[in-house]
């Protein structure tokens, strides 16, 4: 009997995390480990951040995750050649024994995150094991799939969360014991985060983690497009194959809560006066002559009451709130839960982008999705576009919608801290 869709059967099956032979930089062959790392591919602010990372070290991981060339095919071929050259030169080396990896991030403000990196069995949403909470853009999935095919590698881990029972049992106990030993690597990146990595190869520890996670369900915190890419490539290659698994970082947020931040929008070719004029009579608009930090506080206060956004790009901030009820009734789909219909991201995409500004949400020539608030404002002012700043969604809202099978509009949340790319990779043909 096929019980994949049965809740009790799904709960018993749970997550299947397997050891792998990590591919890591040889610290003797690079300037520094910090200099070869990068934020995830979709967090790098191009072109400024890309150029900075490329210049930091000739072996920076950005040359693999964001290769630069005139066409997509040439970019992917270039990434594959670069990866193979680094392997042949010993810049990247493969760990002798397969294992799972404990990964720790810490900043100077008390933020501490620990989790386990491994190869997770790829599953479909219908199995209820790995829950997406955002829609994806098909062209981004296609781009990531082309890159993974060319390199035959998972170049950076996704960030997944699960909810343990808040005790130091099972996976947590293995993590806490493992970090008492010397790490495989330790480095501090320019954002002030320290990173440490340990390997777990002891069969008893691996079994304990796998048994614990077999009872868990995960939420995709960061990496929806890469998870969709894993699913596509698994379907292409068939089972069994190395493509049945994908590289992930699993964090128990009962012990290590994540930060949830917003992802902002930059509207290309839409000057702020035009964006504001289109809102006349549809939203309340107030000009704020205050610094960014104070504007964000005002946004937070307004978001507690209803839908609210900040518009920037002309040297000031404009609070946009109190949408017309009839406008929302006409534009927001009524066949979803109230929690979804009242999201700022829903109103932004269904109402503002689609019906007020007429900006396609998946056209990179018309809109960009940027994680850094100040960078979004700076680029809008420099390019003559419009920055739309968002207030973050609470994690419990995200998780509740995901459990109902309801996905939020794309790029609705930014969970963090995100794992640094370049600390451990997974080659599928090794």
Short mmCIF file of C-alpha atoms in Angstrom, two decimals:
data_model
loop_
_atom_site.label_atom_id
_atom_site.label_comp_id
_atom_site.label_asym_id
_atom_site.label_seq_id
_atom_site.Cartn_x
_atom_site.Cartn_y
_atom_site.Cartn_z
CA UNK A 1 0.00 0.00 0.00
CA UNK A 2 1.28 3.50 -0.87
CA UNK A 3 1.23 5.48 2.37
CA UNK A 4 3.33 8.46 1.23
CA UNK A 5 0.42 10.84 1.69
CA UNK A 6 -0.69 9.48 5.04
CA UNK A 7 0.31 11.86 7.90
CA UNK A 8 1.27 9.13 10.35
CA UNK A 9 3.34 7.25 7.78
CA UNK A 10 5.06 10.48 6.76
CA UNK A 11 5.88 11.32 10.36
CA UNK A 12 7.47 7.89 10.88
CA UNK A 13 9.55 8.19 7.72
CA UNK A 14 10.93 11.62 8.45
CA UNK A 15 14.12 13.21 7.18
CA UNK A 16 16.89 11.04 5.75
CA UNK A 17 20.25 12.77 6.22
CA UNK A 18 23.28 10.89 4.93
CA UNK A 19 27.04 11.38 5.31
CA UNK A 20 29.12 12.50 2.34
CA UNK A 21 32.77 13.19 1.57
CA UNK A 22 33.00 16.94 1.92
CA UNK A 23 34.89 18.98 -0.64
CA UNK A 24 36.82 21.75 1.12
CA UNK A 25 39.47 24.36 0.43
CA UNK A 26 43.03 23.49 1.37
CA UNK A 27 43.95 26.41 3.66
CA UNK A 28 47.57 26.19 2.49
CA UNK A 29 46.53 26.88 -1.10
CA UNK A 30 44.37 29.98 -0.57
CA UNK A 31 45.04 33.39 0.94
CA UNK A 32 42.59 32.78 3.79
CA UNK A 33 39.41 30.81 4.28
CA UNK A 34 37.47 34.02 4.89
CA UNK A 35 38.66 35.40 1.54
CA UNK A 36 37.27 32.45 -0.44
CA UNK A 37 33.80 32.44 1.14
CA UNK A 38 30.71 34.25 -0.10
CA UNK A 39 27.11 34.79 0.93
CA UNK A 40 24.65 32.53 -0.94
CA UNK A 41 24.40 33.30 -4.65
CA UNK A 42 21.11 35.21 -4.35
CA UNK A 43 22.36 37.44 -1.52
CA UNK A 44 25.37 38.79 -3.41
CA UNK A 45 24.57 42.33 -4.52
CA UNK A 46 25.70 42.57 -8.11
CA UNK A 47 27.82 44.07 -9.53
CA UNK A 48 29.52 45.74 -6.55
CA UNK A 49 29.49 42.77 -4.21
CA UNK A 50 30.42 40.34 -6.96
CA UNK A 51 33.48 42.34 -7.98
CA UNK A 52 34.54 42.74 -4.36
CA UNK A 53 34.37 38.98 -3.79
CA UNK A 54 36.19 38.17 -7.03
CA UNK A 55 38.97 40.56 -6.09
CA UNK A 56 39.29 39.24 -2.53
CA UNK A 57 40.93 35.99 -3.70
CA UNK A 58 41.36 34.33 -7.12
CA UNK A 59 39.75 31.20 -5.67
CA UNK A 60 36.67 32.82 -4.14
CA UNK A 61 33.65 30.51 -4.33
CA UNK A 62 31.70 33.20 -6.18
CA UNK A 63 33.58 32.10 -9.32
CA UNK A 64 31.66 28.84 -9.07
CA UNK A 65 28.24 29.97 -7.81
CA UNK A 66 28.08 33.15 -9.94
CA UNK A 67 30.39 32.61 -12.93
CA UNK A 68 30.68 35.58 -15.28
CA UNK A 69 30.53 35.26 -19.07
CA UNK A 70 28.47 36.52 -22.01
CA UNK A 71 25.99 33.62 -22.17
CA UNK A 72 24.54 31.17 -19.63
CA UNK A 73 26.09 28.18 -21.42
CA UNK A 74 29.55 29.73 -21.36
CA UNK A 75 29.12 30.74 -17.70
CA UNK A 76 28.30 27.18 -16.69
CA UNK A 77 31.13 25.70 -18.76
CA UNK A 78 33.47 28.17 -17.11
CA UNK A 79 32.30 27.14 -13.63
CA UNK A 80 32.82 23.47 -14.47
CA UNK A 81 36.34 24.12 -15.81
CA UNK A 82 37.19 26.20 -12.76
CA UNK A 83 35.98 23.49 -10.38
CA UNK A 84 37.94 20.78 -12.19
CA UNK A 85 41.06 22.95 -12.27
CA UNK A 86 40.86 23.66 -8.55
CA UNK A 87 40.45 19.94 -7.90
CA UNK A 88 43.44 19.02 -10.06
CA UNK A 89 45.57 21.74 -8.46
CA UNK A 90 44.63 20.68 -4.94
CA UNK A 91 42.94 23.98 -4.13
CA UNK A 92 39.88 21.91 -3.26
CA UNK A 93 40.38 18.53 -1.61
CA UNK A 94 37.98 15.75 -0.66
CA UNK A 95 37.74 14.55 2.92
CA UNK A 96 38.88 10.94 3.31
CA UNK A 97 35.88 9.63 5.21
CA UNK A 98 32.21 10.38 4.61
CA UNK A 99 30.56 12.22 7.46
CA UNK A 100 28.11 14.81 8.59
CA UNK A 101 29.40 18.25 9.56
CA UNK A 102 28.58 20.40 12.57
CA UNK A 103 28.53 24.04 11.50
CA UNK A 104 28.60 26.97 13.93
CA UNK A 105 28.09 30.67 13.28
CA UNK A 106 28.51 33.34 15.93
CA UNK A 107 28.55 37.13 15.87
CA UNK A 108 29.58 39.73 18.42
CA UNK A 109 26.01 40.55 19.40
CA UNK A 110 25.13 37.21 20.98
CA UNK A 111 23.79 35.44 17.89
CA UNK A 112 24.72 31.74 17.93
CA UNK A 113 23.60 29.16 15.42
CA UNK A 114 24.60 25.51 15.21
CA UNK A 115 23.36 22.83 12.88
CA UNK A 116 24.29 19.76 10.89
CA UNK A 117 25.31 19.73 7.23
CA UNK A 118 24.61 16.57 5.25
CA UNK A 119 23.10 15.15 2.09
CA UNK A 120 19.33 15.06 2.54
CA UNK A 121 17.09 12.72 0.56
CA UNK A 122 15.11 14.86 -1.87
CA UNK A 123 11.35 14.58 -1.39
CA UNK A 124 8.24 16.01 -2.98
CA UNK A 125 5.96 18.52 -1.20
CA UNK A 126 3.21 15.87 -1.15
CA UNK A 127 5.34 13.79 1.24
CA UNK A 128 5.14 16.54 3.85
CA UNK A 129 8.79 16.15 4.91
CA UNK A 130 10.39 19.31 3.58
CA UNK A 131 7.93 22.20 3.56
CA UNK A 132 8.37 25.11 1.16
CA UNK A 133 6.84 28.41 2.17
CA UNK A 134 7.55 30.51 -0.93
CA UNK A 135 6.87 30.26 -4.63
CA UNK A 136 9.83 30.03 -7.00
CA UNK A 137 10.70 31.68 -10.30
CA UNK A 138 11.07 29.10 -13.10
CA UNK A 139 13.93 30.92 -14.81
CA UNK A 140 15.99 30.88 -11.60
CA UNK A 141 15.41 27.14 -11.13
CA UNK A 142 16.45 26.55 -14.73
CA UNK A 143 19.60 28.62 -14.20
CA UNK A 144 20.60 26.75 -11.03
CA UNK A 145 19.84 23.40 -12.67
CA UNK A 146 22.10 24.21 -15.63
CA UNK A 147 24.91 25.14 -13.24
CA UNK A 148 24.53 21.98 -11.13
CA UNK A 149 24.45 19.79 -14.24
CA UNK A 150 27.61 21.41 -15.58
CA UNK A 151 29.56 21.12 -12.33
CA UNK A 152 27.94 17.90 -11.06
CA UNK A 153 28.09 19.42 -7.60
CA UNK A 154 26.07 20.99 -4.81
CA UNK A 155 28.11 24.15 -4.38
CA UNK A 156 26.37 25.60 -1.30
CA UNK A 157 24.02 24.20 1.34
CA UNK A 158 20.37 25.16 1.72
CA UNK A 159 19.19 26.32 5.14
CA UNK A 160 16.43 24.12 6.58
CA UNK A 161 14.91 24.30 10.05
CA UNK A 162 13.13 21.79 12.24
CA UNK A 163 11.66 21.93 15.70
CA UNK A 164 13.25 19.66 18.25
CA UNK A 165 11.93 19.23 21.76
CA UNK A 166 14.24 21.85 23.24
CA UNK A 167 16.43 19.40 25.11
CA UNK A 168 20.01 18.28 24.58
CA UNK A 169 18.92 14.88 23.30
CA UNK A 170 19.86 13.04 20.14
CA UNK A 171 21.15 15.43 17.45
CA UNK A 172 21.71 18.25 19.92
CA UNK A 173 23.70 16.03 22.25
CA UNK A 174 25.97 14.93 19.40
CA UNK A 175 26.48 18.54 18.34
CA UNK A 176 27.32 19.70 21.86
CA UNK A 177 29.79 16.87 22.34
CA UNK A 178 31.39 17.37 18.93
CA UNK A 179 32.15 21.07 19.44
CA UNK A 180 34.27 20.21 22.48
CA UNK A 181 36.92 18.91 20.08
CA UNK A 182 39.12 20.87 17.67
CA UNK A 183 37.33 22.08 14.53
CA UNK A 184 38.32 21.25 10.98
CA UNK A 185 38.35 24.96 10.22
CA UNK A 186 37.72 28.28 11.90
CA UNK A 187 37.53 31.67 10.26
CA UNK A 188 35.92 35.08 10.68
CA UNK A 189 34.34 36.78 7.68
CA UNK A 190 34.24 40.53 7.11
CA UNK A 191 30.64 40.73 8.32
CA UNK A 192 31.93 39.89 11.81
CA UNK A 193 30.62 36.32 11.92
CA UNK A 194 32.94 33.57 13.09
CA UNK A 195 32.51 30.18 11.42
CA UNK A 196 33.63 26.77 12.70
CA UNK A 197 33.20 23.33 11.16
CA UNK A 198 33.62 19.84 12.65
CA UNK A 199 33.15 16.42 11.06
CA UNK A 200 31.11 13.56 12.54
CA UNK A 201 32.25 10.14 11.35
CA UNK A 202 31.65 7.91 14.37
CA UNK A 203 28.98 5.32 13.38
CA UNK A 204 27.17 5.58 16.71
CA UNK A 205 26.91 9.38 16.46
CA UNK A 206 25.76 9.18 12.85
CA UNK A 207 23.11 6.64 13.78
CA UNK A 208 21.86 8.79 16.64
CA UNK A 209 21.45 11.83 14.39
CA UNK A 210 19.79 9.84 11.63
CA UNK A 211 17.37 8.19 14.04
CA UNK A 212 16.46 11.55 15.56
CA UNK A 213 15.91 13.29 12.21
CA UNK A 214 13.83 10.37 10.95
CA UNK A 215 11.12 11.71 13.27
CA UNK A 216 11.35 15.30 12.05
CA UNK A 217 9.80 17.56 9.46
CA UNK A 218 11.76 20.50 7.99
CA UNK A 219 10.88 23.97 6.77
CA UNK A 220 12.90 25.54 3.96
CA UNK A 221 14.27 28.70 5.54
CA UNK A 222 16.52 29.67 2.65
CA UNK A 223 17.04 27.95 -0.69
CA UNK A 224 13.63 27.37 -2.28
CA UNK A 225 15.05 27.64 -5.79
CA UNK A 226 17.89 25.23 -5.04
CA UNK A 227 15.49 22.73 -3.45
CA UNK A 228 13.28 22.95 -6.54
CA UNK A 229 16.46 22.40 -8.57
CA UNK A 230 17.30 19.28 -6.54
CA UNK A 231 13.82 17.95 -7.29
CA UNK A 232 14.14 18.66 -11.00
CA UNK A 233 17.55 17.01 -11.30
CA UNK A 234 16.49 13.96 -9.30
CA UNK A 235 13.55 13.49 -11.67
CA UNK A 236 15.85 13.86 -14.69
CA UNK A 237 18.40 11.32 -13.52
CA UNK A 238 16.01 8.78 -12.02
CA UNK A 239 16.62 6.69 -8.91
CA UNK A 240 18.82 5.44 -7.52
CA UNK A 241 21.50 8.06 -8.18
CA UNK A 242 23.60 10.63 -6.36
CA UNK A 243 20.95 13.18 -7.40
CA UNK A 244 18.53 11.59 -4.93
CA UNK A 245 20.22 13.74 -2.28
CA UNK A 246 21.03 17.43 -1.92
CA UNK A 247 23.33 19.43 0.35
CA UNK A 248 21.57 21.09 3.31
CA UNK A 249 22.19 22.65 6.70
CA UNK A 250 19.60 21.57 9.29
CA UNK A 251 19.09 23.81 12.33
CA UNK A 252 16.89 23.05 15.33
CA UNK A 253 15.22 26.41 15.94
CA UNK A 254 13.93 25.26 19.33
CA UNK A 255 17.56 25.55 20.46
CA UNK A 256 18.92 28.05 17.96
CA UNK A 257 16.21 30.49 16.82
CA UNK A 258 16.89 32.18 13.51
CA UNK A 259 16.52 35.83 12.65
CA UNK A 260 13.75 36.54 10.16
CA UNK A 261 14.32 39.56 7.96
CA UNK A 262 12.59 41.00 4.94
CA UNK A 263 13.70 40.86 1.32
CA UNK A 264 13.24 44.20 -0.40
CA UNK A 265 12.31 45.07 -3.99
CA UNK A 266 13.99 47.43 -6.42
CA UNK A 267 11.81 48.55 -9.33
CA UNK A 268 13.95 49.32 -12.36
CA UNK A 269 12.89 52.24 -14.53
CA UNK A 270 10.19 53.40 -12.12
CA UNK A 271 11.09 56.79 -10.61
CA UNK A 272 9.77 57.43 -7.11
CA UNK A 273 7.42 60.27 -8.22
CA UNK A 274 5.76 57.91 -10.71
CA UNK A 275 5.41 55.14 -8.14
CA UNK A 276 3.85 57.52 -5.62
CA UNK A 277 1.53 59.14 -8.13
CA UNK A 278 0.04 55.75 -8.98
CA UNK A 279 -0.88 55.28 -5.30
CA UNK A 280 -3.02 58.40 -5.12
CA UNK A 281 -6.39 57.54 -3.62
CA UNK A 282 -5.44 53.88 -3.15
CA UNK A 283 -3.03 54.04 -0.17
CA UNK A 284 -2.14 56.63 2.40
CA UNK A 285 1.29 58.11 1.67
CA UNK A 286 3.34 60.11 4.20
CA UNK A 287 6.80 61.59 3.59
CA UNK A 288 9.32 60.88 6.37
CA UNK A 289 12.29 63.23 6.70
CA UNK A 290 14.22 60.86 8.96
CA UNK A 291 17.24 58.53 8.70
CA UNK A 292 16.83 54.92 7.55
CA UNK A 293 16.79 53.44 11.06
CA UNK A 294 13.98 55.77 12.18
CA UNK A 295 12.03 55.11 8.98
CA UNK A 296 12.22 51.37 9.61
CA UNK A 297 10.90 51.87 13.14
CA UNK A 298 7.96 53.80 11.74
CA UNK A 299 7.38 50.99 9.24
CA UNK A 300 7.42 48.41 12.05
CA UNK A 301 4.80 50.37 14.00
CA UNK A 302 2.56 50.69 10.95
CA UNK A 303 2.97 46.99 10.05
CA UNK A 304 1.55 46.04 13.46
CA UNK A 305 -1.73 47.63 12.40
CA UNK A 306 -2.00 46.64 8.74
CA UNK A 307 -0.19 46.46 5.43
CA UNK A 308 2.67 48.95 5.22
CA UNK A 309 5.69 49.63 3.01
CA UNK A 310 8.49 52.16 2.71
CA UNK A 311 9.20 53.77 -0.65
CA UNK A 312 12.68 55.22 -1.18
CA UNK A 313 14.98 56.34 -3.95
CA UNK A 314 14.52 60.11 -4.06
CA UNK A 315 16.49 61.01 -0.93
CA UNK A 316 13.55 60.59 1.45
CA UNK A 317 11.34 57.82 2.78
CA UNK A 318 7.62 57.55 2.12
CA UNK A 319 5.41 55.42 4.36
CA UNK A 320 2.69 53.70 2.33
CA UNK A 321 -0.11 52.16 4.39
CA UNK A 322 -3.90 51.96 4.88
CA UNK A 323 -4.77 50.40 1.51
CA UNK A 324 -8.26 50.92 0.12
CA UNK A 325 -10.44 47.98 1.18
CA UNK A 326 -12.22 47.80 -2.18
CA UNK A 327 -8.86 47.68 -3.97
CA UNK A 328 -7.75 44.71 -1.86
CA UNK A 329 -11.07 42.94 -2.41
CA UNK A 330 -10.62 43.29 -6.18
CA UNK A 331 -6.98 42.24 -6.37
CA UNK A 332 -6.13 39.78 -3.58
CA UNK A 333 -7.29 36.19 -4.26
CA UNK A 334 -10.04 35.16 -1.87
CA UNK A 335 -9.36 31.41 -1.96
CA UNK A 336 -6.50 31.45 0.55
CA UNK A 337 -6.34 31.65 4.37
CA UNK A 338 -6.69 35.07 5.95
CA UNK A 339 -3.09 34.91 7.19
CA UNK A 340 -1.93 34.66 3.56
CA UNK A 341 -4.32 37.29 2.20
CA UNK A 342 -3.16 39.87 4.73
CA UNK A 343 0.59 39.38 4.23
CA UNK A 344 2.46 42.47 3.10
CA UNK A 345 4.12 40.36 0.39
CA UNK A 346 0.71 39.24 -0.87
CA UNK A 347 -0.56 42.81 -1.12
CA UNK A 348 2.69 43.90 -2.73
CA UNK A 349 2.59 41.24 -5.44
CA UNK A 350 -1.16 40.90 -6.02
CA UNK A 351 -2.08 44.55 -5.68
CA UNK A 352 0.86 46.91 -6.08
CA UNK A 353 3.02 45.08 -8.62
CA UNK A 354 0.25 43.48 -10.68
CA UNK A 355 -2.47 46.16 -10.65
CA UNK A 356 -0.97 49.49 -9.60
CA UNK A 357 2.59 49.59 -10.94
CA UNK A 358 2.24 46.87 -13.62
CA UNK A 359 5.67 45.40 -12.89
CA UNK A 360 6.09 41.66 -13.65
CA UNK A 361 7.36 39.92 -10.54
CA UNK A 362 9.60 37.49 -12.44
CA UNK A 363 11.21 39.86 -14.96
CA UNK A 364 14.78 40.63 -13.80
CA UNK A 365 14.92 43.64 -16.13
CA UNK A 366 12.01 45.22 -14.23
CA UNK A 367 12.51 44.10 -10.62
CA UNK A 368 15.33 42.97 -8.32
CA UNK A 369 15.11 41.24 -4.93
CA UNK A 370 17.74 42.51 -2.49
CA UNK A 371 18.36 41.38 1.10
CA UNK A 372 20.38 44.36 2.34
CA UNK A 373 18.21 47.35 3.24
CA UNK A 374 20.80 50.10 2.79
CA UNK A 375 22.00 48.57 -0.48
CA UNK A 376 18.44 48.59 -1.85
CA UNK A 377 18.06 52.29 -1.05
CA UNK A 378 21.50 53.16 -2.43
CA UNK A 379 20.85 51.34 -5.72
CA UNK A 380 17.46 53.00 -6.13
CA UNK A 381 18.97 56.44 -5.61
CA UNK A 382 21.88 55.70 -7.94
CA UNK A 383 19.78 54.13 -10.71
CA UNK A 384 16.73 56.37 -10.51
CA UNK A 385 14.45 53.49 -9.54
CA UNK A 386 12.12 52.83 -6.64
CA UNK A 387 13.03 50.85 -3.53
CA UNK A 388 10.16 49.08 -1.77
CA UNK A 389 11.21 48.20 1.77
CA UNK A 390 9.37 45.44 3.61
CA UNK A 391 8.79 44.50 7.25
CA UNK A 392 9.69 40.88 8.13
CA UNK A 393 7.15 38.13 8.69
CA UNK A 394 7.17 36.18 11.97
CA UNK A 395 8.54 32.62 11.79
CA UNK A 396 5.40 31.12 13.34
CA UNK A 397 3.26 32.62 10.55
CA UNK A 398 5.62 31.17 7.94
CA UNK A 399 5.59 27.72 9.52
CA UNK A 400 1.79 27.63 10.03
CA UNK A 401 1.15 28.51 6.38
CA UNK A 402 3.70 25.95 5.19
CA UNK A 403 2.02 23.21 7.22
CA UNK A 404 -1.26 24.10 5.51
CA UNK A 405 0.44 23.67 2.16
CA UNK A 406 0.10 27.38 1.39
CA UNK A 407 3.12 29.06 -0.20
CA UNK A 408 3.86 32.73 0.26
CA UNK A 409 4.79 35.05 -2.61
CA UNK A 410 8.36 34.55 -3.77
CA UNK A 411 11.14 36.19 -1.78
CA UNK A 412 8.86 36.92 1.18
CA UNK A 413 11.37 36.19 3.94
CA UNK A 414 15.07 36.10 4.68
CA UNK A 415 15.99 33.69 7.45
CA UNK A 416 19.45 33.94 8.88
CA UNK A 417 22.20 33.84 9.53
CA UNK A 418 22.66 32.01 6.25
CA UNK A 419 25.47 29.48 5.87
CA UNK A 420 28.56 30.88 4.21
CA UNK A 421 29.21 29.41 0.79
CA UNK A 422 32.64 27.88 0.30
CA UNK A 423 33.20 26.08 3.61
CA UNK A 424 32.06 22.65 2.42
CA UNK A 425 30.81 21.48 -1.00
CA UNK A 426 29.42 18.18 -2.26
CA UNK A 427 30.70 16.69 -5.51
CA UNK A 428 28.26 14.15 -6.92
CA UNK A 429 30.83 12.20 -8.93
CA UNK A 430 33.37 11.61 -6.14
#
